[in-house]
CSV table of C-alpha atoms in Angstrom, one decimal:
chain,number,residue,atom,x,y,z
B,1,MET,CA,79.4,119.6,111.5
B,2,THR,CA,75.7,119.2,112.2
B,3,ASP,CA,73.2,121.0,114.4
B,4,VAL,CA,73.7,121.2,118.2
B,5,THR,CA,70.5,121.2,120.2
B,6,SER,CA,69.2,120.6,123.7
B,7,VAL,CA,72.2,122.0,125.7
B,8,ALA,CA,71.6,121.3,129.4
B,9,PRO,CA,73.6,121.1,132.7
B,10,ALA,CA,74.6,117.6,133.5
B,11,LEU,CA,73.5,118.0,137.2
B,12,TYR,CA,70.5,120.0,138.2
B,13,ASN,CA,72.2,122.0,141.0
B,14,ARG,CA,74.4,123.8,138.4
B,15,PHE,CA,73.5,126.8,136.4
B,16,LEU,CA,74.1,126.9,132.6
B,17,GLU,CA,73.4,129.9,130.4
B,18,VAL,CA,73.5,129.0,126.7
B,19,PHE,CA,73.9,131.3,123.7
B,20,GLN,CA,73.3,129.7,120.4
B,21,GLY,CA,75.5,131.6,117.9
B,22,SER,CA,74.4,129.4,115.0
B,23,ASP,CA,73.1,125.9,114.3
B,24,THR,CA,76.7,124.6,114.8
B,25,GLU,CA,78.1,127.0,117.5
B,26,VAL,CA,77.1,127.3,121.1
B,27,THR,CA,78.7,129.4,123.9
B,28,ALA,CA,77.9,128.1,127.4
B,29,VAL,CA,78.4,129.9,130.7
B,30,PHE,CA,78.7,127.4,133.5
B,31,VAL,CA,78.3,128.5,137.1
B,32,GLY,CA,79.0,126.1,140.0
B,33,ASP,CA,81.6,124.0,141.6
B,34,VAL,CA,83.8,122.2,139.0
B,35,GLY,CA,85.0,118.7,139.5
B,36,SER,CA,85.6,115.7,137.3
B,37,GLY,CA,82.7,114.5,135.2
B,38,PRO,CA,80.3,116.0,132.8
B,39,LEU,CA,79.5,119.8,133.0
B,40,PHE,CA,76.8,119.8,130.4
B,41,THR,CA,75.2,117.7,127.7
B,42,PHE,CA,74.0,118.4,124.2
B,43,ARG,CA,72.3,116.5,121.4
B,44,VAL,CA,73.4,116.1,117.8
B,45,PRO,CA,71.7,114.2,115.0
B,46,ASP,CA,74.5,111.5,114.7
B,47,VAL,CA,76.5,110.6,117.8
B,48,SER,CA,78.9,108.6,115.7
B,49,GLU,CA,80.2,112.0,114.5
B,50,ALA,CA,81.3,113.1,118.0
B,51,ALA,CA,84.9,113.5,116.9
B,52,SER,CA,83.9,116.3,114.6
B,53,TYR,CA,82.8,118.5,117.5
B,54,GLY,CA,85.2,120.5,119.7
B,55,ALA,CA,85.0,122.4,123.0
B,56,ALA,CA,87.3,125.0,124.6
B,57,VAL,CA,87.6,126.6,128.0
B,58,LEU,CA,87.8,130.4,127.3
B,59,GLU,CA,87.7,131.8,130.9
B,60,VAL,CA,87.6,130.6,134.5
B,61,ALA,CA,86.7,132.6,137.5
B,62,ASP,CA,87.1,131.9,141.2
B,63,ARG,CA,84.4,132.0,143.9
B,64,GLU,CA,84.8,135.8,144.2
B,65,ASN,CA,84.2,136.1,140.4
B,66,ASP,CA,87.8,137.1,139.7
B,67,LEU,CA,89.1,135.8,136.5
B,68,ARG,CA,92.0,133.4,136.8
B,69,ALA,CA,95.2,134.3,134.9
B,70,SER,CA,95.2,131.0,133.1
B,71,VAL,CA,92.9,128.2,132.0
B,72,ASP,CA,95.7,125.7,132.2
B,73,GLY,CA,94.5,122.5,133.7
B,74,TYR,CA,90.9,122.9,132.6
B,75,VAL,CA,89.9,120.5,129.8
B,76,LEU,CA,86.7,119.8,128.0
B,77,GLU,CA,86.2,116.6,126.0
B,78,VAL,CA,83.4,115.7,123.6
B,79,GLY,CA,82.2,112.1,123.8
B,80,GLY,CA,79.5,110.0,122.3
B,81,GLY,CA,77.8,109.4,125.6
B,82,GLY,CA,75.6,106.5,126.3
């Protein structure tokens, strides 16, 4: 896996806090209404290697900031964009 850079929210009305654990690992905290479509974008040196990247939903909270019991139904996909 190669370096991940330039992590940014897909829409400007959303908040994204990014913690760069290493050149190849990023933890992102997304705050805002969730719908279908991109949550955030990031850059990598070779987009043809998109399949070598992964993403996981670790926690989900409701509008009152209470953690949901499960992340079932929430999915992140990594694509080549463009």
